[in-house]
Structures are given as structure tokens and as C-alpha cells.
Short mmCIF file of C-alpha atoms in Angstrom, two decimals:
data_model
loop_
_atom_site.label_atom_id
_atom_site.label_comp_id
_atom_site.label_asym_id
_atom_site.label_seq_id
_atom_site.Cartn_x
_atom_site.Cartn_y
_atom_site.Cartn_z
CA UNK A 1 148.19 101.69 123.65
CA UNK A 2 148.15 98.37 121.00
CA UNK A 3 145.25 97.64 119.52
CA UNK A 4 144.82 93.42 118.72
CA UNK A 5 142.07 92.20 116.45
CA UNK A 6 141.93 88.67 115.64
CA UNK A 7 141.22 87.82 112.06
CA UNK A 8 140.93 84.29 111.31
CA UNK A 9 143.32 82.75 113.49
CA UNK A 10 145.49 85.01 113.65
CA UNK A 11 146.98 87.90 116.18
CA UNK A 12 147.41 91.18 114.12
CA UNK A 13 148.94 94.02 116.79
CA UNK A 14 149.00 97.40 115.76
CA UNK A 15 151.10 100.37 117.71
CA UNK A 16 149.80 103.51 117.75
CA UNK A 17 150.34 106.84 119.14
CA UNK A 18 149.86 107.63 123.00
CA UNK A 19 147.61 110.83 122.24
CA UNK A 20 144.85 110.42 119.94
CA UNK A 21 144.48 113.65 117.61
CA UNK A 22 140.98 114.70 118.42
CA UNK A 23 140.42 114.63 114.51
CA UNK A 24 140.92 111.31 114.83
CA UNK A 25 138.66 110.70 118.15
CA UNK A 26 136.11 112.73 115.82
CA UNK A 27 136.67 110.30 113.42
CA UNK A 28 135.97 107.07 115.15
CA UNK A 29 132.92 109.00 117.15
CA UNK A 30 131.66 109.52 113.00
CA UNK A 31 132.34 105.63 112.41
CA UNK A 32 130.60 104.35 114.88
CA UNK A 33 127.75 106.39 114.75
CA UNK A 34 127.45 105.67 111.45
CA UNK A 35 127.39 101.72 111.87
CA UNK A 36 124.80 101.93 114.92
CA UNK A 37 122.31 104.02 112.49
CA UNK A 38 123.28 101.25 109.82
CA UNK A 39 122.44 98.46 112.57
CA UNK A 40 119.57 100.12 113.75
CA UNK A 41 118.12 100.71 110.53
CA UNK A 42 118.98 96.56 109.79
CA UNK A 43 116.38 95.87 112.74
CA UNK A 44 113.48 98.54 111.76
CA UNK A 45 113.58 97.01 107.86
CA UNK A 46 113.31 93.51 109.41
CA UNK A 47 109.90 94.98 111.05
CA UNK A 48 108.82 94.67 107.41
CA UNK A 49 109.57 90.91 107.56
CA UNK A 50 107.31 91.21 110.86
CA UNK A 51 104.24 93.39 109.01
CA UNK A 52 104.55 90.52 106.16
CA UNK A 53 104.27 87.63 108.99
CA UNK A 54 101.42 89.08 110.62
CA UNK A 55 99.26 90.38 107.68
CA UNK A 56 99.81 87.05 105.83
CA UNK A 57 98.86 84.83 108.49
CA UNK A 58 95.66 87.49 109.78
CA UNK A 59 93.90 87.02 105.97
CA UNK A 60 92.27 84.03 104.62
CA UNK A 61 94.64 81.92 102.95
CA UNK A 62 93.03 82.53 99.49
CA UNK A 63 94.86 85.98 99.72
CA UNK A 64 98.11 85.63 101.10
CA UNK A 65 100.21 85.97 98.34
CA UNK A 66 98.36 89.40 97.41
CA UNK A 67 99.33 90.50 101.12
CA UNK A 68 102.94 89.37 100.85
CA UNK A 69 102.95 90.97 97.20
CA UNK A 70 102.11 94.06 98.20
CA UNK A 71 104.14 93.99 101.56
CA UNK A 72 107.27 93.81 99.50
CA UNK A 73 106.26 96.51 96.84
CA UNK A 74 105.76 98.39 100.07
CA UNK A 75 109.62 98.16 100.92
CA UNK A 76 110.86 98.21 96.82
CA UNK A 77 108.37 101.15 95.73
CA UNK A 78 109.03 103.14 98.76
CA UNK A 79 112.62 103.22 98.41
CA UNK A 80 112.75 104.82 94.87
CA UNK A 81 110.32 106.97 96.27
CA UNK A 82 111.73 108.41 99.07
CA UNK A 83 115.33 108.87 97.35
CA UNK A 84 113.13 110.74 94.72
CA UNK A 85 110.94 113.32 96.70
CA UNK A 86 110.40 112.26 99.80
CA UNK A 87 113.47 112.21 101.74
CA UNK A 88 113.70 116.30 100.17
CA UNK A 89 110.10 116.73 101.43
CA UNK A 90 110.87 115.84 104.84
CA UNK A 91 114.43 117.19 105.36
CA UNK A 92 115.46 119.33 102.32
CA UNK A 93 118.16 121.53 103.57
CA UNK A 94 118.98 124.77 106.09
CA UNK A 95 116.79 126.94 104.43
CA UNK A 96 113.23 125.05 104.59
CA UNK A 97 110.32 126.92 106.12
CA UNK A 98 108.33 125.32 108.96
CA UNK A 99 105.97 123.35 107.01
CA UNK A 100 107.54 121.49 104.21
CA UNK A 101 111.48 120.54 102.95
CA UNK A 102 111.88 122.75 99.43
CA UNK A 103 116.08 122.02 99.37
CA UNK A 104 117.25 120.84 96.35
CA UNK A 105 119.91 119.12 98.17
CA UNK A 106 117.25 116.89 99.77
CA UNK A 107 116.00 115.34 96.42
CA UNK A 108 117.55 111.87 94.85
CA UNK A 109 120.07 112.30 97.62
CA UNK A 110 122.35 115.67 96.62
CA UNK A 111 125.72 114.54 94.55
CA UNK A 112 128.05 116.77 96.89
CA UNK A 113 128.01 115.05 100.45
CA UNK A 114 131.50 114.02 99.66
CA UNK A 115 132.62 118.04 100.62
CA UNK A 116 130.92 117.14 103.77
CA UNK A 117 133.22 116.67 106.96
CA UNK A 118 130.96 114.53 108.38
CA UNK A 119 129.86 112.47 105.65
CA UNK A 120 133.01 111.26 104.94
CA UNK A 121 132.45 108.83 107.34
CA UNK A 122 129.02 107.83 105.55
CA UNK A 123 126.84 109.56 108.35
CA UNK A 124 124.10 110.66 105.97
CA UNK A 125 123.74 108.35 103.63
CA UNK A 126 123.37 106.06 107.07
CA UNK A 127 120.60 108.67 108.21
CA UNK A 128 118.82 108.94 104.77
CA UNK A 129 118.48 104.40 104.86
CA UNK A 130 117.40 104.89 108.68
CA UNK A 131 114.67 106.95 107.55
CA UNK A 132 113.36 105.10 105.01
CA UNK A 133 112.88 102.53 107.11
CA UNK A 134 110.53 104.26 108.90
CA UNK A 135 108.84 105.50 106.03
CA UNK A 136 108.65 102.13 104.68
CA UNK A 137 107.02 100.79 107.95
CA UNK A 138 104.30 104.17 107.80
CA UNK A 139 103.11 102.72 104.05
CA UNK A 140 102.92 98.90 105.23
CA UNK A 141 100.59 99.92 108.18
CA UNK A 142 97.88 101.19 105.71
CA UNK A 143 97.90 97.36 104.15
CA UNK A 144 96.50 96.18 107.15
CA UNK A 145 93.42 98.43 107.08
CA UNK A 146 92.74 97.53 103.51
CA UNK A 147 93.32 93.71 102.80
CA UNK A 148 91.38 91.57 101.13
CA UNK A 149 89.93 93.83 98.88
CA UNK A 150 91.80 96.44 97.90
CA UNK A 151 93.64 96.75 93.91
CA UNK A 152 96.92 96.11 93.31
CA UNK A 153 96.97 99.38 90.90
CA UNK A 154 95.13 101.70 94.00
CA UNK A 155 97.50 100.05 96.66
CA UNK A 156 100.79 101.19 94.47
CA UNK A 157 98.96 104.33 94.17
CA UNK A 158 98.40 105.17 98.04
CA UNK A 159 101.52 104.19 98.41
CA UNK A 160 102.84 106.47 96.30
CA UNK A 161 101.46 109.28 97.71
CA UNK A 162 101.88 108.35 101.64
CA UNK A 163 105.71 107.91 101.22
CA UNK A 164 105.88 110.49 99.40
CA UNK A 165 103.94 113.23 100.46
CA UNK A 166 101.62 112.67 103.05
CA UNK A 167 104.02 111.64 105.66
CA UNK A 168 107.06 113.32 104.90
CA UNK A 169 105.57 116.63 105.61
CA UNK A 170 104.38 115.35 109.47
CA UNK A 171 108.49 114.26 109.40
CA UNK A 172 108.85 117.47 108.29
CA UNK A 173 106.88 119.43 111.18
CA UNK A 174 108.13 117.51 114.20
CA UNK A 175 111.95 116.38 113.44
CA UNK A 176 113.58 118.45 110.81
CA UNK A 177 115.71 121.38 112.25
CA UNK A 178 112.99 123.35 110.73
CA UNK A 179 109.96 121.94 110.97
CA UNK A 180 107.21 124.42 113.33
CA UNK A 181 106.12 121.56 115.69
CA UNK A 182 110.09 120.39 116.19
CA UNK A 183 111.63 120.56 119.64
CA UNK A 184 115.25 120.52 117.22
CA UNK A 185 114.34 123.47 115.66
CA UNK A 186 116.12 126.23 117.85
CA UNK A 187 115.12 129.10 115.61
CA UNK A 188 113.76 132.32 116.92
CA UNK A 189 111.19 134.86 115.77
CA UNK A 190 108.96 133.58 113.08
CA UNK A 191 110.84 130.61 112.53
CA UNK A 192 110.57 129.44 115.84
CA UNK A 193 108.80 126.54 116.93
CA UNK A 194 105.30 126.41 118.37
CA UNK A 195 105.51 125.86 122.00
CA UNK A 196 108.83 124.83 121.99
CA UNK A 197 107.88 122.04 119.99
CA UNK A 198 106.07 118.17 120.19
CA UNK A 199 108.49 115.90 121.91
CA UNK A 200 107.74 112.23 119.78
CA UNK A 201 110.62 110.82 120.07
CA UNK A 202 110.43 107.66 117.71
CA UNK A 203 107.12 108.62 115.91
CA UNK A 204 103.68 107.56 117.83
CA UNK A 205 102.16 110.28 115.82
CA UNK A 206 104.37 110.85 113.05
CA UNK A 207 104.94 107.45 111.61
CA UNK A 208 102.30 105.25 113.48
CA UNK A 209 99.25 107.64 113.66
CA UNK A 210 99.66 108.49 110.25
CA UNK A 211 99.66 105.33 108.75
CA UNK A 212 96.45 104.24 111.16
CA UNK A 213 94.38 107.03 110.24
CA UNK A 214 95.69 106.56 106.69
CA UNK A 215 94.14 103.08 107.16
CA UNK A 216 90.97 104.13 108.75
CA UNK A 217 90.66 106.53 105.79
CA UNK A 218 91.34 103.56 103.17
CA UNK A 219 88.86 101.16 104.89
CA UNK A 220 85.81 103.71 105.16
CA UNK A 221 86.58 104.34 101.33
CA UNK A 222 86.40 101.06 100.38
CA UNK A 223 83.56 99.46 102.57
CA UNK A 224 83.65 95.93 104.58
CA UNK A 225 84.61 92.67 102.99
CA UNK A 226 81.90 90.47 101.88
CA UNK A 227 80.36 88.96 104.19
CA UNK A 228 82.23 91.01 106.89
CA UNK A 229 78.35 92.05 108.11
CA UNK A 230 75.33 90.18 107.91
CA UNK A 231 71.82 91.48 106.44
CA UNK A 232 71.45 92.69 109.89
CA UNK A 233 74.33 94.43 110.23
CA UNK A 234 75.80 92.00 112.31
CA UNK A 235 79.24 91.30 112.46
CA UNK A 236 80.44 88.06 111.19
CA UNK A 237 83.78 86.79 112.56
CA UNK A 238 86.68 86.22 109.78
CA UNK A 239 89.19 85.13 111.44
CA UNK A 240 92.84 84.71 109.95
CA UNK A 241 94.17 81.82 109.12
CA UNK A 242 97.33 80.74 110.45
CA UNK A 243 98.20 82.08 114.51
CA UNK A 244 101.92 80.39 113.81
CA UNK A 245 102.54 83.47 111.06
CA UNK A 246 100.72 85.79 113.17
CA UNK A 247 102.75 85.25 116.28
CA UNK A 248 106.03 84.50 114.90
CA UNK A 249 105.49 88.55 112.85
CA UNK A 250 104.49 89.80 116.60
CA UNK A 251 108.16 88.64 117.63
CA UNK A 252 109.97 89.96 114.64
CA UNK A 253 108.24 93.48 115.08
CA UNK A 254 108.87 93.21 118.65
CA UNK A 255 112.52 93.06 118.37
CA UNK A 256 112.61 95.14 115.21
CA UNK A 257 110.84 97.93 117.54
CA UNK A 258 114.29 97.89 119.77
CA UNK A 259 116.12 99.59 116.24
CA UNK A 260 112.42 101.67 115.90
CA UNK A 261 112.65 103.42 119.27
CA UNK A 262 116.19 102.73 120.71
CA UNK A 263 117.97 103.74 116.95
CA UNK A 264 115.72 107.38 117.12
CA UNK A 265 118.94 108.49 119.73
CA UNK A 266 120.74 109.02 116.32
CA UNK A 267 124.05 108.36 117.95
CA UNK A 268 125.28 106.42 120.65
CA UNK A 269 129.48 107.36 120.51
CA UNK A 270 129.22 110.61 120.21
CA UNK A 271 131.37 113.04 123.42
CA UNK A 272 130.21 114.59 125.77
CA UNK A 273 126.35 113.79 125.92
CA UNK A 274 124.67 110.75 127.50
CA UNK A 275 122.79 109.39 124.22
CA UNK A 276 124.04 105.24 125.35
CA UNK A 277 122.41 105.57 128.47
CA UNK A 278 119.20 107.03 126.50
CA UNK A 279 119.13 104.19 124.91
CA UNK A 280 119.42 101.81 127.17
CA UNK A 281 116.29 103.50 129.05
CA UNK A 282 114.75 103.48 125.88
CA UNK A 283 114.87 99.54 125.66
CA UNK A 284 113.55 99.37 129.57
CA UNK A 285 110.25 101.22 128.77
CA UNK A 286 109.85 99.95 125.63
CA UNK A 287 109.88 96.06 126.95
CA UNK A 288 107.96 97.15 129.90
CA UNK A 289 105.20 99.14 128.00
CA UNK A 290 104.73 96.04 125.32
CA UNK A 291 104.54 93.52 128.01
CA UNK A 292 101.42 95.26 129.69
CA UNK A 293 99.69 95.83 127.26
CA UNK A 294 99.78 92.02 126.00
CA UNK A 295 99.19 91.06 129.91
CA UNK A 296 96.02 93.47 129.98
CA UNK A 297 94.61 92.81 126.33
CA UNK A 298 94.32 88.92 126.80
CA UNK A 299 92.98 89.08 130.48
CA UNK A 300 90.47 91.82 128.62
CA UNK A 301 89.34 89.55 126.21
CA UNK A 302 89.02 86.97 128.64
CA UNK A 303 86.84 88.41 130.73
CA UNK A 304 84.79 89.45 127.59
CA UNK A 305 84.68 86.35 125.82
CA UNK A 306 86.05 83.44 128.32
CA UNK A 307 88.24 82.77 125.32
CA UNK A 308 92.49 82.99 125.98
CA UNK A 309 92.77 85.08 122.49
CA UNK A 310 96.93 84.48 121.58
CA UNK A 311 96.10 87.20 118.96
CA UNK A 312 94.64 89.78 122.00
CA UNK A 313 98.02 89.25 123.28
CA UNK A 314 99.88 89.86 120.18
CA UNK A 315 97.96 93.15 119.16
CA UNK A 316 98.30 93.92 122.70
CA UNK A 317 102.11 93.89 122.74
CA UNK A 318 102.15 96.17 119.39
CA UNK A 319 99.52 98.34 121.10
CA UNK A 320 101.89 98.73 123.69
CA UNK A 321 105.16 99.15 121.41
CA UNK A 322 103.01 101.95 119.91
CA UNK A 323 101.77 103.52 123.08
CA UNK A 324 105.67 103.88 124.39
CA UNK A 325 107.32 104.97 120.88
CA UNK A 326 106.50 109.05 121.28
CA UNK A 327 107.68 109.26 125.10
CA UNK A 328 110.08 106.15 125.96
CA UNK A 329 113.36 108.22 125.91
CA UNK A 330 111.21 110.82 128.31
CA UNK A 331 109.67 108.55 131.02
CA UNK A 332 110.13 106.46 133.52
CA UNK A 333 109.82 102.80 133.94
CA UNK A 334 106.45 102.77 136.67
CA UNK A 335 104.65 105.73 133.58
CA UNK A 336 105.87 103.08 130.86
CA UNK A 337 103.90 100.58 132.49
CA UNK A 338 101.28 103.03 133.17
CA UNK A 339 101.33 103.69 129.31
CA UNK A 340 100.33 100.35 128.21
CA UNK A 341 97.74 99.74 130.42
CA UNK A 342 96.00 102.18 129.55
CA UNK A 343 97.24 101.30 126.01
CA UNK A 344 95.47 97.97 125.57
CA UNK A 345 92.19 99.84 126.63
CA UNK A 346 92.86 102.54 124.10
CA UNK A 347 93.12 99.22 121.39
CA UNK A 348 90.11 97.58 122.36
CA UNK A 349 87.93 100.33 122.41
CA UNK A 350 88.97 101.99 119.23
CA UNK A 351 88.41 98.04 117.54
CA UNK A 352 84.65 97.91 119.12
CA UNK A 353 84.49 101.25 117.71
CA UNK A 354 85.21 100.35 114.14
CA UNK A 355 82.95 97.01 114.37
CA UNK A 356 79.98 99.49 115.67
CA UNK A 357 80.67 101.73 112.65
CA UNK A 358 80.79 99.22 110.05
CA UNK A 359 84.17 99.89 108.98
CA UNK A 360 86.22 96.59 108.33
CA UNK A 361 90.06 96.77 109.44
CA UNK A 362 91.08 93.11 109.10
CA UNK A 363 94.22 93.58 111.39
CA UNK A 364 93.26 96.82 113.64
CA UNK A 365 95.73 98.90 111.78
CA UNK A 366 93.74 101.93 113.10
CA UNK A 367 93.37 100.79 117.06
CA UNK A 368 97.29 99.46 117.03
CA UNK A 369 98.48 101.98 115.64
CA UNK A 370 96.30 105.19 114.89
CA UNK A 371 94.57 105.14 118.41
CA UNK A 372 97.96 104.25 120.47
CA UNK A 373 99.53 106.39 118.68
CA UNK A 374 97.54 109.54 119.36
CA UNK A 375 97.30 108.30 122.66
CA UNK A 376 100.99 107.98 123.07
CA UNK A 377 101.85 111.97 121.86
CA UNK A 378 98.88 112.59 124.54
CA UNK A 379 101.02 110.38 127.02
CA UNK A 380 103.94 111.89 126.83
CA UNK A 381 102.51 115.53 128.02
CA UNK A 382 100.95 113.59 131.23
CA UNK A 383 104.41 111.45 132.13
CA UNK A 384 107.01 113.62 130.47
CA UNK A 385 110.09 113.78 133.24
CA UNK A 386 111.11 117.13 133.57
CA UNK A 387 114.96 116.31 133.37
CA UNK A 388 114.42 114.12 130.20
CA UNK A 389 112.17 116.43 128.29
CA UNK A 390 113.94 118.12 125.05
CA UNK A 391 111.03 120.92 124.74
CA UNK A 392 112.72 123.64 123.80
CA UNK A 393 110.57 125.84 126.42
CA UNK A 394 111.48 123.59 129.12
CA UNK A 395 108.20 121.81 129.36
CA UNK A 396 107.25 118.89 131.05
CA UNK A 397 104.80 116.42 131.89
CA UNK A 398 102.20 117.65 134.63
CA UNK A 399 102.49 114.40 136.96
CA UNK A 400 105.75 116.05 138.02
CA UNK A 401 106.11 119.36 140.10
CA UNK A 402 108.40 121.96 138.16
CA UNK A 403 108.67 125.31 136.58
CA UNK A 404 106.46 124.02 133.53
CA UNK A 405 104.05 121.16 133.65
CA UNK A 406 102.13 122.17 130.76
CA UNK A 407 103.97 120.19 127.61
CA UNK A 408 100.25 118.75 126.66
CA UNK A 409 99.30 121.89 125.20
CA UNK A 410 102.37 121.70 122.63
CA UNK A 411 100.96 117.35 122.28
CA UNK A 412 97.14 118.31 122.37
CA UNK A 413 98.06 120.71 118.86
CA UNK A 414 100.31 118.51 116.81
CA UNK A 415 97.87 115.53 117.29
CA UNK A 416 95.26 118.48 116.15
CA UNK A 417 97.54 119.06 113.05
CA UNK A 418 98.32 116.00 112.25
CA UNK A 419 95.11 114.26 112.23
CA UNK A 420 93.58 117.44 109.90
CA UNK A 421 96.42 116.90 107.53
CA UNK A 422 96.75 113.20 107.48
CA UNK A 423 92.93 113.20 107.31
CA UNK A 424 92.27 115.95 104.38
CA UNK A 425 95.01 114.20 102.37
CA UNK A 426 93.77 110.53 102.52
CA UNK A 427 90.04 111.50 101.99
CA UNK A 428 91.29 113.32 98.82
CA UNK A 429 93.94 110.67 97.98
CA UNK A 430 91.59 107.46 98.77
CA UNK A 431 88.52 109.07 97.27
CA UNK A 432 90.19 110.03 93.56
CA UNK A 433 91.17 106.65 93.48
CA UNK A 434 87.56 105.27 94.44
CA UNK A 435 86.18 107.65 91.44
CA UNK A 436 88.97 106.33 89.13
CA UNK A 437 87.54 102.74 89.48
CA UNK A 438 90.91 101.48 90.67
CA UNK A 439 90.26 101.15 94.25
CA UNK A 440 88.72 97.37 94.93
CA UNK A 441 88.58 94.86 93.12
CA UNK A 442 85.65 93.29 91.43
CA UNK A 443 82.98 91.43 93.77
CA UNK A 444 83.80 88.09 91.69
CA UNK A 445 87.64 88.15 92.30
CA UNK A 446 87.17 89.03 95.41
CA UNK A 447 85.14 86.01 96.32
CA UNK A 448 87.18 83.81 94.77
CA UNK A 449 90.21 85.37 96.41
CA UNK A 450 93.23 87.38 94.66
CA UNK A 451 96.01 84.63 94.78
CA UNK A 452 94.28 82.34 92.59
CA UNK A 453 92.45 85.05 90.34
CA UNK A 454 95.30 87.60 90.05
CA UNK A 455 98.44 85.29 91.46
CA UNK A 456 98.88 82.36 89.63
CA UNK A 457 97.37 80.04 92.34
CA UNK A 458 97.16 79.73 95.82
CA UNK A 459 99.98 80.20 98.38
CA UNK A 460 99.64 76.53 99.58
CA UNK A 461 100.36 73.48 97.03
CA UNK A 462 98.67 71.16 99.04
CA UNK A 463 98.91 67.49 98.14
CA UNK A 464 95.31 66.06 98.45
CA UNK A 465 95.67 62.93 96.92
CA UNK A 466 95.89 59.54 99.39
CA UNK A 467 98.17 56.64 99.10
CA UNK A 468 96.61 53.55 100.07
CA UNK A 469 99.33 51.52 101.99
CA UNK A 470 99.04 48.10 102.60
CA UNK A 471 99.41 46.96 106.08
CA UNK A 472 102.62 45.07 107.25
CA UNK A 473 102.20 41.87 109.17
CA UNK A 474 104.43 41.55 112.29
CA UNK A 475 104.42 37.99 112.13
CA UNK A 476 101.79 34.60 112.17
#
């Protein structure tokens, strides 16, 4: 065989031998695994992009630098941190125990890959940026729940503490090889998983849920905006301010989410297993799941408020992308539709729940992301196909007939878990900062809005001076 690849314009033509070595068919399987996770990766950090889009345009404009600002900490914060501790907190190495990674090899990325057979094709340090991506997105969520009123010095501070902590032990439970709620961890005796483990493929519960409820937390902590509720209690609309930034981050997370749940295969060259067709599935159900849930959240708030909301259709379509992320390698097209239907009902009744409450979320980070995502773990042990389920114990969705419908006990206790954990940690993490005084800012700067007060002035130079012009006569 002769291998041509055009470089400029020219023809360079290689010979090589007949028989490939299968060294070096291992080889080229390591490559291109390694760019995919690298390309994948690309697409989930452009999400962040997508959260800055959205979250700038869904605050007034007196604060969209502060939301941008702290957007981009997010991404520049979180990846010291995770290369520090939290990459070792969620993966450390072969001899972790089922609730948190303790390897030193984890921590600031271990100095020996290089001995590794595999890495020499730059597999993990691919795998280690793929994952902070994620863990970047988990952070950015929380922003949503808190804008508008929330301290630059708390925000770094959550942050902190959620990429670093907080969520890489829920990574820890359900993906690492030795986490107790992981369907990879093949261990037996103590060691072995509960239930055969949670199948969540892409991280409904372990990225998405945990930032939303990390949100939720933040937002209760810090009480409503001013203004957000009358004297009566009533809710007074604040709408964002620009539906061109809102939609155009909808998009951008939209196509970031094909990296998000079609890059959680891990590999797409690798022998002998079917991980391209995976994620080709993956793409179907994701696409169908987002578009259903924007088709049903606009007619929703139609027949609510007579009012075609563009915004009910974007959070609809995350609600969706959310709903689909645990179970879209595991289903099939019809449940993925299924999924976000129910979906967009999931979002709009956890977002009337929050109003009724009195907590103020400014972009629904908790019904986008913290209800759909507890709803999608739930999902998946409903619509779970029994020949795409990776449960160790073999279980499956109860919709289908089979040996072992009963995978939603395995979902029912991690979203337990998870919501205990994710829950006791914020209340202690949110509340130490609201005791420190470092939480929100002062009533004064908020009303006059952080870009001006804290930024240097607002995010639009707006020329509001007039030029008289003089009219030009066409003729006698």
C-alpha cells in the first residue's frame, strides 16, 4: 500500500510495508485516539464560550462584564486547579478506594507518564485536558444561579472548592476504575461496585446536577436580587438584556454538547469494539432529545402566557441536552425523544418552583441543569436498552423485557448520594463564605451595577451625542 498526502501543492508518496506490525496498528489506534479526545475536548471548552454568551446576554447590561469576568476566571482558575488536586481527587491511581482518588500520581499531573506505553502517544495528557473541560463547564453552571449579586472574592472561592473538591469526588464515585457507584470498576468483594454501578454516561448527574444544586445552594445563601420580589412577595420580571447573546450561546453550547456527550466514548479507533458507531448514536439522541424539548418548552409557555418566548426555546434545548447526557449512548432514538419531553416539563416546573420559593436563579441554572439532570440518571433506569447497558450486573432499563429490568435501583441511589454530598458540601462551603462577609456585594454596588462600580465602566460605550445634519437640496 502507498500512502499520498498532499502538502501545499504538492504530491508526497510514501511506500511502506505490505503487513503492518501490530505495534504499529497499536500505534496509530493510540494517535488517533488521542487527537479525537484532543478534538472533542476543543468543542466542550468552546461550551464555555457558549455559558459566557448566554449568561452575558440573560443579566442586565450594567453587569455584563462582571459575568464575562468571572466566566473566564471560571476556565483560567479551574485549570491550575484541577492540575493541582483535582484531577488526583477524581482519578488518582490503581490503588484508590471507592470514595475518593488518594494517588500521588494523580496530583499536578505525575512526572513519569513518559515510561508509559500508552502515553507515548500523548493519550493521558489528552484525557487529563478532556476532563477539565468538563470540570470547567460544572464551575460555570453555578454562575448562573448566582449573578448579579454575588462577590468576585466568594465566586473565586466556590470555585475553588467545586473544581476542586466537591465534584471531583462524584467523578470519582461513578467513572474512575475505582469509584463504588462506577459501572468501570470490575472489582470484586469489598471493592466492588454497588449494584453493578450508575450508568451516566456523559455526566447528567455528575457534572450537570452538581453544578445545579451547587447553584440552588448559592442562590438560597445569598437571597433574591433587589427588586427580584415586590413588598408582596410578588415576583417582578427582570428580564435579560440582549436575546442576540442569549441565542447565539444556546448554539455554541449546542454544538459544543456533540464533544460533551459524543467525546465521553473515550475512543473512537480503537480494534475490536464498536465505540464509532456509539458515537454516532450518541449524536442521534442527543439532537433528537434537544430538539423536543425546545419544541415542547415554547408551545408550554405559549399556552401559559400567549407569548412565543425565543428564550423558552433556548432553555428548552439545554434542558433537553441535559436530560439525554446520562443515557444517550444507552437508548434509543423514540426514548430520546421521550426524554425531552418529559424534559421541558421537568424545567418548567422546577423554575415555578424556585419563583414560589423565593429563590432567585437569573438563568435556571438549577431547572436546566440540576432538575434534568437528576431526571436524566432517573431516565436512564426507565429506557436503558438491555444490549447497550454497561452495568456491570447486566441491568437494564424496565421498559424492555430481559433477565434484569431493575437498573433504577443502582440510578435511584447515586442521585441519593450525590444530592447528600453535593448538598452537605455547598451548604457548608456557601454558608462560611456568607459568615465571612465575602459572599454579596454591598446593596449600593449592587444597585448601581458591578461593571461600572467594580469594572471600570460599562460594557457598552455608547455614543449619545447627536449630529445635527443639514438637509441636502435635490434641486430648485
Amino acid at each position: 500500500p502507498r500512502f499520498r498526502n498532499f502538502l501545499g501543492s504538492q504530491l508526497f508518496v510514501r511506500d511502506t510495508p505490505r503487513d503492518i506490525m501490530a505495534g504499529d496498528a497499536a500505534a496509530i489506534v493510540a494517535k488517533g485516539d488521542t487527537w479525537y479526545l484532543i478534538w472533542a475536548g476543543a468543542l466542550v471548552f468552546f461550551m464555555q464560550a457558549g455559558f459566557g454568551m448566554l449568561e452575558a446576554g440573560s443579566v442586565r447590561a450594567k453587569n455584563t462584564k462582571n459575568i464575562l469576568l468571572k466566566n473566564i476566571l471560571d476556565a483560567c482558575l479551574g485549570a491550575i486547579v484541577w492540575y493541582l488536586i483535582g484531577f488526583g481527587f477524581a482519578y488518582g491511581d490503581s490503588n484508590d478506594g471507592g470514595f475518593i482518588g488518594s494517588g500521588a500520581s494523580g496530583f499536578a499531573m505525575h512526572p513519569e507518564d513518559y515510561n508509559a506505553s500508552y502515553a507515548s502517544e500523548g493519550y493521558d495528557w489528552a484525557g487529563w485536558f478532556f476532563q477539565f473541560t468538563f470540570a470547567a463547564a460544572a464551575a460555570t453552571i453555578v454562575s448562573g444561579g448566582v449573578a448579579e449579586r454575588c462577590a468576585l472574592a466568594g465566586y473565586l472561592a466556590y470555585s475553588v472548592v467545586i473544581t476542586g473538591f466537591i465534584y471531583p469526588v462524584v467523578v470519582h464515585w461513578v467513572w474512575d476504575s475505582e469509584g463504588m457507584l462506577s459501572a468501570f470498576n470490575t472489582a470484586t468483594g469489598s471493592g466492588e461496585p454497588i449494584l453493578g454501578g450508575c450508568v451516566d454516561f456523559a455526566g447528567s448527574g455528575v457534572v450537570h446536577m452538581t453544578g445545579g444544586v451547587s447553584a440552588l445552594i448559592g442562590a438560597a445563601f445569598l437571597g433574591p436580587r433587589i427588586g427580584r420580589f415586590d413588598t408582596e412577595g410578588k415576583p417582578v420580571h427582570m428580564p435579560g438584556h440582549n436575546s442576540v447573546l442569549q441565542i447565539l450561546g444556546v448554539f455554541i453550547l449546542w454544538m459544543g454538547w456533540y464533544g460533551f456527550n459524543g467525546g465521553s466514548t473515550l475512543s473512537v479507533f480503537a480494534l475490536g469494539v464498536q465505540y464509532a458507531r456509539d458515537l454516532a448514536r450518541v449524536c442521534v439522541t442527543t439532537t433528537l432529545s434537544a430538539a423536543t424539548a425546545g419544541l415542547v418548552s415554547v408551545a408550554i409557555e405559549y399556552l401559559m402566557s400567549h407569548v412565543w418566548d425565543v428564550m423558552a426555546v433556548g432553555n428548552g434545548i439545554l434542558g433537553g441536552l441535559v436530560s439525554i447526557t446520562a443515557g444517550c449512548v444507552v437508548v434509543d432514538p423514540w426514548a430520546s425523544i421521550v426524554i425531552g419531553f418529559i424534559g421541558a416539563f421537568v424545567l418548567k416546573g422546577a423554575s415555578m418552583l424556585l419563583v414560589k420559593l423565593k429563590i432567585d436563579d437569573p438563568l435556571d441554572a438549577f431547572a436546566v441543569h440540576g432538575a434534568c439532570g437528576f431526571w436524566a440518571v432517573f431516565a436512564v433506569g426507565i429506557f436503558a436498552r438491555p444490549e447497550y447497558s454497561y452495568n456491570l450486573a447486566g441491568s437494564h432499563g424496565f421498559v424492555y423485557p430481559g433477565d434484569k429490568p431493575d437498573l433504577i435501583g443502582v440510578q435511584i441511589v447515586t442521585l441519593i448520594l450525590e444530592l447528600l454530598w453535593v448538598t452537605i458540601t455547598s451548604c457548608i462551603l456557601f454558608g462560611s463564605l456568607k459568615y465571612a462577609g465575602i459572599l454579596r456585594v454591598p446593596a449600593e454596588i449592587e444597585e448601581m451595577g458591578m461593571d461600572v462600580s467594580k469594572h471600570g465602566g460599562d460594557a457598552y460605550q455608547l455614543d449619545t451625542n447627536t449630529v445635527q445634519v443639514k438637509p441636502v437640496s435635490s434641486g430648485p
